[in-house]
Amino acid sequence: MFITFEGLDFCGKSTQVQLLEKYLLQRGKKVEIIREPGGTPISEKIRDILLDKKNSEMSIETELILFSGSRSQLVSQVILPALKENVFVISDRFHDSSIAYQSFGRKIPLNFVEELQKFVIKEAVPDITFFLDIPIDEVIKRKSKVKQIELDRIELSQIDFYERVRKGYLYLAEKEKRFRTISGLNSIPEIHAIIIEEIKKIESSRM
Ligand SMILES: Nc1ncnc2c1ncn2[C@@H]1O[C@H](COP(=O)(O)OP(=O)(O)OP(=O)(O)O)[C@@H](O)[C@H]1O
Ligand SMILES: [Mg+2]
């Protein structure tokens, strides 16, 4: 099963990925956790370029291509081989992030970004995508708990950018059957419980 987590910065993706991993491991499942961008030696190098504050002159085209390159390597080197071995693959962000951030956020034409993502992910279409939805003021609230100095290049962007990104996710939630929208304002255990229920539903539908 291929599970992805999406949503704005600080919506709680990594928190839920960790809880789900623990749950699946306790049930004796094999689990592969993926961090986007990253997850292979080449992809991690691309991640460093993308998140380096010194790269503030990076064009939006370069940004999209680097994210896609990192992802392409991850798909062929890690995700597809793991799925073949019946491993649970959990990705903290995946191709939907490019649609939300690079297309809706950075305004690169949607058609192009969608086609590029199809080319990049091949058969690695997620079985289920958890979209943890939080309003922008919650992003700001959670972000302000972290020192400004620790925010990476992308996180320093503006509020209207986040508004557009959120609209991108809402567009995907409407369009994609695999999307499950969960309010990220619920408590951490409440969100975890909803996620487990959804995973169980898929498992039982496959028996
Ligand atoms: N449901 C929740 N309610 C309140 N706070 C939460 C919730 N889930 C996570 N948090 C807190 O919000 C912050 C961000 O959580 P987390 O790192 O899991 O988000 P993220 O989506 O992975 O963020 P990023 O996109 O920056 O990686 C953390 O301080 C975390 O403890
Ligand atoms: Mg995270």
XYZ file of N, CA and C and ligand atoms in Angstrom:
653
model
N 0.841 -1.193 0.000
C 0.000 0.000 0.000
C 0.884 1.254 0.000
N 0.492 2.200 -0.820
C 1.255 3.449 -0.920
C 0.400 4.583 -0.334
N 0.900 5.177 0.742
C 0.154 6.192 1.486
C 0.935 7.504 1.448
N 0.265 8.588 1.089
C 0.960 9.882 1.118
C 0.254 10.851 2.070
N 1.056 11.773 2.603
C 0.552 12.826 3.486
C 0.815 14.172 2.848
N -0.199 15.002 2.829
C -0.081 16.315 2.206
C -0.694 17.385 3.104
N -0.335 18.608 2.794
C -0.901 19.741 3.526
C 0.137 20.835 3.669
N -0.315 21.972 4.169
C 0.568 23.118 4.340
C 1.659 22.812 5.368
N 2.687 23.621 5.368
C 3.752 23.493 6.350
C 3.130 23.532 7.758
N 3.627 22.694 8.633
C 3.202 22.649 10.039
C 1.790 22.078 10.251
N 1.208 21.457 9.234
C -0.153 20.922 9.413
C -0.152 19.644 10.251
N 1.019 19.041 10.427
C 1.102 17.836 11.267
C 1.442 16.562 10.508
N 1.935 16.692 9.287
C 2.256 15.519 8.463
C 3.259 14.588 9.150
N 4.409 15.156 9.532
C 5.484 14.311 10.082
C 5.042 13.636 11.381
N 4.259 14.360 12.167
C 3.734 13.802 13.419
C 2.904 12.556 13.116
N 2.019 12.650 12.126
C 1.129 11.538 11.795
C 1.869 10.403 11.083
N 2.869 10.744 10.275
C 3.666 9.701 9.613
C 4.326 8.826 10.680
N 4.896 9.471 11.693
C 5.574 8.719 12.765
C 4.603 7.803 13.507
N 3.412 8.338 13.819
C 2.423 7.533 14.553
C 1.948 6.351 13.717
N 1.742 6.590 12.421
C 1.280 5.510 11.538
C 2.366 4.442 11.379
N 3.604 4.894 11.252
C 4.714 3.941 11.135
C 4.740 3.026 12.357
N 4.638 3.636 13.546
C 4.684 2.880 14.795
C 3.549 1.850 14.830
N 2.359 2.301 14.437
C 1.177 1.426 14.423
C 1.392 0.226 13.493
N 1.881 0.496 12.280
C 2.046 -0.586 11.306
C 3.153 -1.549 11.743
N 4.239 -1.009 12.282
C 5.346 -1.865 12.736
C 4.879 -2.779 13.861
N 4.043 -2.225 14.770
C 3.526 -3.031 15.878
C 2.666 -4.181 15.369
N 2.077 -3.979 14.198
C 1.253 -5.051 13.617
C 2.069 -5.938 12.684
N 3.380 -5.819 12.761
C 4.272 -6.721 12.033
C 4.408 -6.420 10.551
N 4.016 -5.204 10.138
C 4.119 -4.854 8.715
C 5.513 -4.324 8.404
N 5.884 -4.490 7.133
C 7.125 -3.860 6.672
C 6.778 -2.451 6.198
N 7.575 -1.482 6.645
C 7.255 -0.084 6.344
C 8.483 0.640 5.804
N 8.263 1.423 4.756
C 9.331 2.273 4.208
C 8.833 3.719 4.294
N 9.576 4.548 5.039
C 9.177 5.952 5.187
C 10.001 6.812 4.244
N 9.314 7.701 3.564
C 9.967 8.557 2.583
C 9.723 10.017 2.927
N 10.774 10.806 2.789
C 10.655 12.243 3.047
C 10.846 12.974 1.725
N 9.867 13.795 1.374
C 9.949 14.530 0.102
C 10.288 15.996 0.328
N 11.187 16.623 -0.430
C 12.085 15.960 -1.381
C 13.183 15.217 -0.614
N 13.661 14.128 -1.198
C 14.715 13.336 -0.571
C 14.473 11.851 -0.732
N 15.144 11.035 0.069
C 14.862 9.613 0.101
C 15.799 8.714 -0.686
N 16.658 9.303 -1.521
C 17.750 8.544 -2.157
C 18.973 9.465 -2.065
N 20.182 8.944 -2.244
C 21.361 9.834 -2.171
C 21.250 11.019 -3.144
N 20.812 10.760 -4.373
C 20.684 11.857 -5.349
C 19.582 12.829 -4.900
N 18.460 12.258 -4.474
C 17.324 13.093 -4.062
C 17.668 13.957 -2.853
N 18.478 13.415 -1.941
C 18.864 14.195 -0.752
C 19.755 15.373 -1.149
N 20.607 15.151 -2.166
C 21.445 16.268 -2.642
C 20.573 17.354 -3.254
N 19.564 16.929 -4.005
C 18.639 17.903 -4.598
C 17.892 18.645 -3.478
N 17.502 17.899 -2.424
C 16.820 18.521 -1.283
C 17.658 19.661 -0.686
N 18.957 19.373 -0.521
C 19.843 20.399 0.057
C 19.835 21.667 -0.794
N 19.855 21.512 -2.116
C 19.842 22.691 -3.008
C 18.517 23.437 -2.834
N 17.405 22.686 -2.808
C 16.079 23.309 -2.727
C 15.882 24.082 -1.423
N 16.409 23.564 -0.326
C 16.123 24.180 0.969
C 17.211 25.159 1.420
N 18.276 25.284 0.639
C 19.388 26.173 1.023
C 18.979 27.644 0.881
N 19.002 28.384 1.999
C 18.603 29.811 1.972
C 19.487 30.639 1.052
N 20.710 30.156 0.782
C 21.608 30.900 -0.113
C 21.114 30.871 -1.562
N 20.184 29.936 -1.860
C 19.694 29.806 -3.240
C 18.442 30.642 -3.491
N 18.392 31.844 -2.936
C 17.181 32.663 -3.045
C 16.918 33.116 -4.483
N 17.918 33.040 -5.356
C 17.705 33.453 -6.754
C 17.106 32.327 -7.606
N 16.784 31.186 -7.001
C 16.269 30.053 -7.780
C 14.958 30.406 -8.495
N 14.901 30.096 -9.806
C 13.679 30.373 -10.561
C 12.612 29.333 -10.221
N 11.359 29.692 -10.470
C 10.273 28.749 -10.166
C 10.349 27.524 -11.071
N 10.887 27.709 -12.293
C 11.034 26.572 -13.213
C 12.070 25.585 -12.674
N 13.207 26.159 -12.223
C 14.255 25.298 -11.640
C 13.702 24.540 -10.447
N 12.940 25.242 -9.623
C 12.373 24.627 -8.422
C 11.504 23.420 -8.791
N 10.615 23.613 -9.759
C 9.732 22.513 -10.188
C 10.538 21.330 -10.723
N 11.533 21.632 -11.543
C 12.323 20.562 -12.161
C 13.143 19.813 -11.113
N 13.678 20.529 -10.151
C 14.459 19.866 -9.094
C 13.563 18.968 -8.239
N 12.417 19.475 -7.840
C 11.487 18.638 -7.068
C 11.139 17.374 -7.862
N 10.896 17.564 -9.155
C 10.474 16.440 -9.988
C 11.613 15.455 -10.195
N 12.826 15.963 -10.322
C 13.999 15.092 -10.471
C 14.212 14.265 -9.213
N 14.109 14.913 -8.075
C 14.260 14.214 -6.799
C 13.226 13.091 -6.694
N 12.000 13.413 -7.071
C 10.885 12.458 -6.974
C 11.064 11.297 -7.949
N 11.496 11.601 -9.160
C 11.671 10.571 -10.177
C 12.643 9.500 -9.702
N 13.749 9.956 -9.114
C 14.762 9.041 -8.591
C 14.186 8.180 -7.475
N 13.397 8.804 -6.637
C 12.764 8.119 -5.507
C 11.787 7.044 -5.993
N 11.027 7.361 -7.021
C 10.049 6.409 -7.555
C 10.771 5.170 -8.069
N 11.793 5.374 -8.917
C 12.410 4.204 -9.552
C 13.315 3.438 -8.590
N 13.970 4.174 -7.680
C 14.959 3.512 -6.827
C 14.360 2.936 -5.550
N 13.297 3.535 -5.052
C 12.774 3.117 -3.741
C 11.302 2.681 -3.781
N 10.424 3.547 -4.296
C 8.987 3.293 -4.121
C 8.524 2.061 -4.899
N 8.806 2.021 -6.196
C 8.310 0.886 -6.985
C 8.901 -0.449 -6.510
N 10.217 -0.520 -6.239
C 10.748 -1.786 -5.706
C 10.096 -2.184 -4.374
N 9.850 -1.219 -3.489
C 9.248 -1.544 -2.182
C 7.819 -2.050 -2.353
N 7.050 -1.397 -3.233
C 5.653 -1.816 -3.426
C 5.590 -3.240 -3.986
N 6.565 -3.570 -4.825
C 6.643 -4.930 -5.381
C 6.812 -5.970 -4.284
N 7.502 -5.567 -3.209
C 7.766 -6.473 -2.077
C 6.668 -6.393 -1.019
N 5.539 -5.780 -1.364
C 4.411 -5.626 -0.420
C 4.753 -4.852 0.848
N 5.649 -3.924 0.717
C 5.995 -3.052 1.839
C 4.989 -1.896 1.859
N 4.636 -1.427 3.070
C 3.840 -0.205 3.187
C 4.772 0.977 2.948
N 4.509 1.742 1.913
C 5.333 2.921 1.642
C 4.557 4.156 2.086
N 5.164 4.946 2.963
C 4.520 6.168 3.456
C 5.379 7.354 3.075
N 4.816 8.270 2.319
C 5.586 9.433 1.898
C 5.072 10.723 2.525
N 6.003 11.451 3.135
C 5.721 12.755 3.747
C 5.858 13.779 2.620
N 4.750 14.073 1.951
C 4.640 14.844 0.704
C 4.973 13.955 -0.503
N 4.269 14.228 -1.618
C 4.566 13.545 -2.886
C 4.131 14.453 -4.026
N 3.719 13.882 -5.166
C 3.487 14.708 -6.354
C 2.407 15.775 -6.176
N 1.424 15.516 -5.280
C 0.386 16.530 -5.056
C 0.995 17.838 -4.543
N 2.111 17.739 -3.827
C 2.775 18.959 -3.344
C 3.220 19.830 -4.514
N 3.665 19.208 -5.608
C 4.079 20.014 -6.770
C 2.890 20.730 -7.397
N 1.745 20.040 -7.410
C 0.552 20.674 -7.973
C 0.119 21.842 -7.071
N 0.105 21.611 -5.768
C -0.319 22.672 -4.847
C 0.704 23.817 -4.782
N 1.976 23.484 -4.624
C 2.997 24.537 -4.407
C 3.492 25.149 -5.723
N 3.887 24.292 -6.679
C 4.473 24.847 -7.900
C 3.421 25.390 -8.861
N 2.257 24.743 -8.934
C 1.250 25.268 -9.848
C 0.383 26.331 -9.162
N -0.373 25.955 -8.170
C -1.246 26.957 -7.516
C -0.416 28.032 -6.799
N 0.623 27.621 -6.102
C 1.430 28.579 -5.341
C 2.283 29.472 -6.235
N 3.090 28.846 -7.090
C 4.028 29.610 -7.935
C 3.456 29.952 -9.320
N 2.237 29.503 -9.567
C 1.510 29.867 -10.793
C 2.098 29.304 -12.089
N 2.731 28.147 -12.037
C 3.138 27.445 -13.261
C 1.886 26.737 -13.795
N 1.638 26.803 -15.126
C 0.383 26.240 -15.659
C 0.084 24.819 -15.162
N -1.156 24.647 -14.702
C -1.584 23.401 -14.074
C -1.406 22.183 -14.983
N -1.820 22.325 -16.249
C -1.705 21.215 -17.199
C -0.296 20.675 -17.269
N 0.648 21.607 -17.354
C 2.045 21.221 -17.487
C 2.535 20.489 -16.245
N 2.208 21.024 -15.072
C 2.674 20.401 -13.827
C 2.038 19.012 -13.683
N 0.760 18.904 -14.032
C 0.093 17.603 -13.912
C 0.711 16.570 -14.860
N 0.989 16.981 -16.089
C 1.612 16.062 -17.060
C 2.995 15.631 -16.590
N 3.758 16.601 -16.109
C 5.109 16.305 -15.619
C 5.045 15.300 -14.464
N 4.089 15.474 -13.580
C 3.987 14.567 -12.438
C 3.594 13.153 -12.880
N 2.725 13.061 -13.871
C 2.363 11.726 -14.391
C 3.605 11.024 -14.941
N 4.415 11.798 -15.650
C 5.655 11.273 -16.236
C 6.610 10.799 -15.135
N 6.664 11.538 -14.051
C 7.617 11.277 -12.974
C 7.181 10.077 -12.110
N 5.888 9.995 -11.781
C 5.498 8.974 -10.782
C 5.170 7.617 -11.422
N 4.924 7.591 -12.718
C 4.616 6.339 -13.416
C 3.491 5.572 -12.701
N 3.727 4.293 -12.356
C 2.652 3.516 -11.708
C 2.549 3.813 -10.213
N 3.434 4.641 -9.700
C 3.436 4.904 -8.252
C 2.372 5.939 -7.876
N 1.118 5.572 -8.151
C -0.009 6.434 -7.762
C -0.413 6.032 -6.339
N -0.495 6.984 -5.414
C -0.850 6.608 -4.037
C -2.218 5.911 -3.970
N -2.336 4.940 -3.043
C -3.634 4.307 -2.806
C -4.520 5.245 -2.011
N -3.892 5.987 -1.109
C -4.647 6.935 -0.296
C -3.753 8.119 0.065
N -4.361 9.294 0.067
C -3.627 10.525 0.397
C -4.358 11.251 1.511
N -3.671 11.414 2.637
C -4.270 12.150 3.752
C -3.881 13.616 3.640
N -4.899 14.448 3.449
C -4.688 15.899 3.381
C -5.081 16.482 4.728
N -4.077 16.932 5.464
C -4.326 17.540 6.778
C -4.512 19.032 6.554
N -5.748 19.447 6.684
C -6.099 20.822 6.314
C -6.105 21.735 7.545
N -5.305 22.785 7.458
C -5.345 23.819 8.514
C -5.442 25.196 7.854
N -6.144 26.132 8.508
C -6.205 27.488 7.954
C -4.840 28.185 8.081
N -4.660 29.237 7.282
C -3.356 29.907 7.225
C -2.969 30.493 8.591
N -3.954 31.007 9.333
C -3.570 31.605 10.625
C -2.996 30.562 11.583
N -3.423 29.305 11.396
C -2.855 28.227 12.218
C -1.409 27.939 11.790
N -1.152 28.041 10.464
C 0.230 27.869 9.978
C 1.120 28.916 10.658
N 0.636 30.161 10.642
C 1.417 31.266 11.202
C 1.624 31.058 12.711
N 0.532 30.623 13.378
C 0.593 30.409 14.829
C 1.637 29.345 15.188
N 1.576 28.216 14.443
C 2.514 27.120 14.735
C 3.933 27.523 14.348
N 4.019 28.279 13.246
C 5.329 28.691 12.747
C 6.018 29.642 13.723
N 5.232 30.514 14.355
C 5.813 31.525 15.239
C 6.433 30.904 16.488
N 6.070 29.643 16.743
C 6.689 28.937 17.871
C 8.130 28.536 17.540
N 8.440 28.543 16.229
C 9.790 28.197 15.778
C 10.511 29.518 15.516
N 11.782 29.610 15.889
C 12.529 30.849 15.649
C 12.641 31.130 14.157
N 12.453 32.394 13.766
C 12.528 32.827 12.371
C 13.761 32.269 11.663
N 14.859 32.238 12.401
C 16.152 31.836 11.846
C 16.162 30.370 11.376
N 15.246 29.566 11.987
C 15.248 28.143 11.640
C 14.336 27.832 10.455
N 13.583 28.822 9.985
C 12.690 28.557 8.861
C 13.492 28.446 7.569
N 13.126 27.463 6.730
C 13.887 27.317 5.486
C 13.352 28.272 4.429
N 14.005 28.269 3.254
C 13.722 29.250 2.213
C 12.239 29.273 1.819
N 11.663 28.086 1.647
C 10.279 28.030 1.187
C 9.322 28.523 2.275
N 9.645 28.186 3.535
C 8.755 28.573 4.626
C 8.720 30.081 4.852
N 9.720 30.796 4.352
C 9.758 32.245 4.540
C 8.849 32.981 3.552
N 8.217 32.268 2.648
C 7.339 32.910 1.665
C 6.105 33.519 2.331
N 5.309 34.172 1.509
C 4.226 35.022 2.036
C 2.885 34.312 2.261
N 2.011 35.013 2.985
C 0.706 34.464 3.360
C -0.188 34.190 2.145
N -0.203 35.105 1.162
C -1.080 34.877 -0.003
C -0.623 33.655 -0.793
N 0.668 33.358 -0.723
C 1.184 32.139 -1.331
C 0.530 30.917 -0.672
N 0.501 30.910 0.650
C -0.124 29.786 1.360
C -1.611 29.669 1.046
N -2.270 30.814 0.875
C -3.697 30.785 0.518
C -3.877 30.064 -0.825
N -3.007 30.380 -1.774
C -3.119 29.729 -3.093
C -2.812 28.231 -2.995
N -1.787 27.896 -2.202
C -1.422 26.480 -2.043
C -2.598 25.703 -1.448
N -3.232 26.298 -0.448
C -4.375 25.620 0.178
C -5.486 25.405 -0.851
N -5.711 26.407 -1.698
C -6.714 26.259 -2.762
C -6.350 25.096 -3.676
N -5.053 24.927 -3.943
C -4.574 23.805 -4.750
C -4.946 22.472 -4.125
N -4.736 22.368 -2.825
C -5.099 21.127 -2.136
C -6.612 20.901 -2.162
N -7.382 21.974 -2.014
C -8.837 21.824 -2.036
C -9.299 21.379 -3.428
N -8.630 21.879 -4.467
C -8.900 21.440 -5.840
C -8.634 19.935 -5.969
N -7.497 19.488 -5.462
C -7.148 18.067 -5.548
C -8.120 17.200 -4.749
N -8.510 17.691 -3.580
C -9.420 16.938 -2.712
C -10.754 16.692 -3.420
N -11.153 17.685 -4.199
C -12.395 17.589 -4.959
C -12.246 16.606 -6.121
N -11.072 16.609 -6.746
C -10.845 15.895 -7.998
C -10.435 14.430 -7.793
N -9.633 14.173 -6.775
C -9.019 12.856 -6.610
C -9.765 12.011 -5.579
N -10.223 10.836 -6.014
C -10.951 9.931 -5.111
C -10.089 9.454 -3.952
N -8.769 9.362 -4.186
C -7.872 8.838 -3.147
C -7.651 9.832 -2.002
N -8.120 11.078 -2.154
C -7.911 12.087 -1.119
C -8.844 11.907 0.070
N -8.284 11.999 1.283
C -9.088 12.064 2.505
C -8.695 13.351 3.208
N -9.631 14.263 3.311
C -9.348 15.529 3.976
C -9.675 15.393 5.457
N -8.700 15.700 6.292
C -8.907 15.639 7.749
C -8.525 17.011 8.309
N -9.358 17.571 9.143
C -8.991 18.861 9.737
C -7.778 18.678 10.651
N -6.735 19.421 10.345
C -5.514 19.380 11.156
C -5.673 20.094 12.482
N -6.884 20.641 12.722
C -7.156 21.292 14.009
C -7.626 20.281 15.052
N -7.978 19.066 14.590
C -8.273 18.001 15.552
C -7.010 17.699 16.348
N -7.189 16.996 17.468
C -6.005 16.664 18.268
C -5.179 15.602 17.535
N -3.924 15.476 17.918
C -3.032 14.493 17.292
C -3.605 13.067 17.384
N -4.067 12.601 18.573
C -4.637 11.248 18.631
C -5.924 11.106 17.807
N -6.737 12.165 17.759
C -7.981 12.083 16.960
C -7.645 11.865 15.483
N -6.687 12.615 14.982
C -6.300 12.481 13.567
C -5.737 11.088 13.310
N -4.909 10.624 14.228
C -4.314 9.287 14.088
C -5.409 8.220 13.990
N -6.433 8.343 14.847
C -7.520 7.349 14.855
C -8.265 7.346 13.516
N -8.493 8.524 12.949
C -9.185 8.602 11.650
C -8.340 7.915 10.568
N -7.051 8.158 10.616
C -6.133 7.577 9.619
C -6.147 6.049 9.692
N -6.073 5.525 10.916
C -6.082 4.062 11.102
C -7.368 3.451 10.541
N -8.499 4.109 10.816
C -9.773 3.601 10.304
C -9.757 3.511 8.780
N -9.221 4.544 8.148
C -9.175 4.576 6.681
C -8.270 3.462 6.128
N -7.150 3.240 6.781
C -6.219 2.185 6.347
C -6.906 0.814 6.479
N -7.604 0.629 7.602
C -8.312 -0.647 7.830
C -9.351 -0.886 6.736
N -10.050 0.196 6.344
C -11.077 0.062 5.295
C -10.453 -0.449 4.007
N -9.326 0.118 3.625
C -8.667 -0.313 2.388
C -8.225 -1.761 2.512
N -7.636 -2.113 3.671
C -7.153 -3.481 3.877
C -8.287 -4.480 3.751
N -9.431 -4.163 4.385
C -10.526 -5.132 4.351
C -11.150 -5.212 2.964
N -11.102 -4.112 2.195
C -11.655 -4.170 0.845
C -10.774 -5.005 -0.091
N -9.548 -5.275 0.337
C -8.631 -6.055 -0.502
C -8.625 -7.540 -0.155
N -9.267 -7.899 0.984
C -9.237 -9.314 1.391
C -10.174 -10.162 0.568
N -3.104 18.084 15.535
C -2.235 18.974 16.015
N -2.644 19.959 16.828
C -1.773 20.877 17.319
N -0.456 20.904 17.035
C 0.015 19.955 16.215
C -0.846 18.934 15.666
N -0.096 18.117 14.890
C 1.162 18.599 14.943
N 1.234 19.689 15.751
C 2.417 20.511 16.043
O 2.642 21.366 14.930
C 4.014 21.441 14.626
C 4.264 20.922 13.211
O 4.010 19.515 13.163
P 4.720 18.590 12.079
O 6.182 18.800 12.115
O 4.195 17.221 12.266
O 4.118 19.250 10.762
P 4.583 19.052 9.251
O 3.333 19.095 8.474
O 5.425 17.841 9.151
O 5.409 20.364 9.015
P 6.512 20.625 7.833
O 5.735 20.831 6.580
O 7.169 21.881 8.302
O 7.417 19.441 7.803
C 4.742 20.628 15.686
O 5.138 21.492 16.709
C 3.662 19.665 16.167
O 3.877 19.248 17.487
Mg 7.360 17.619 8.388
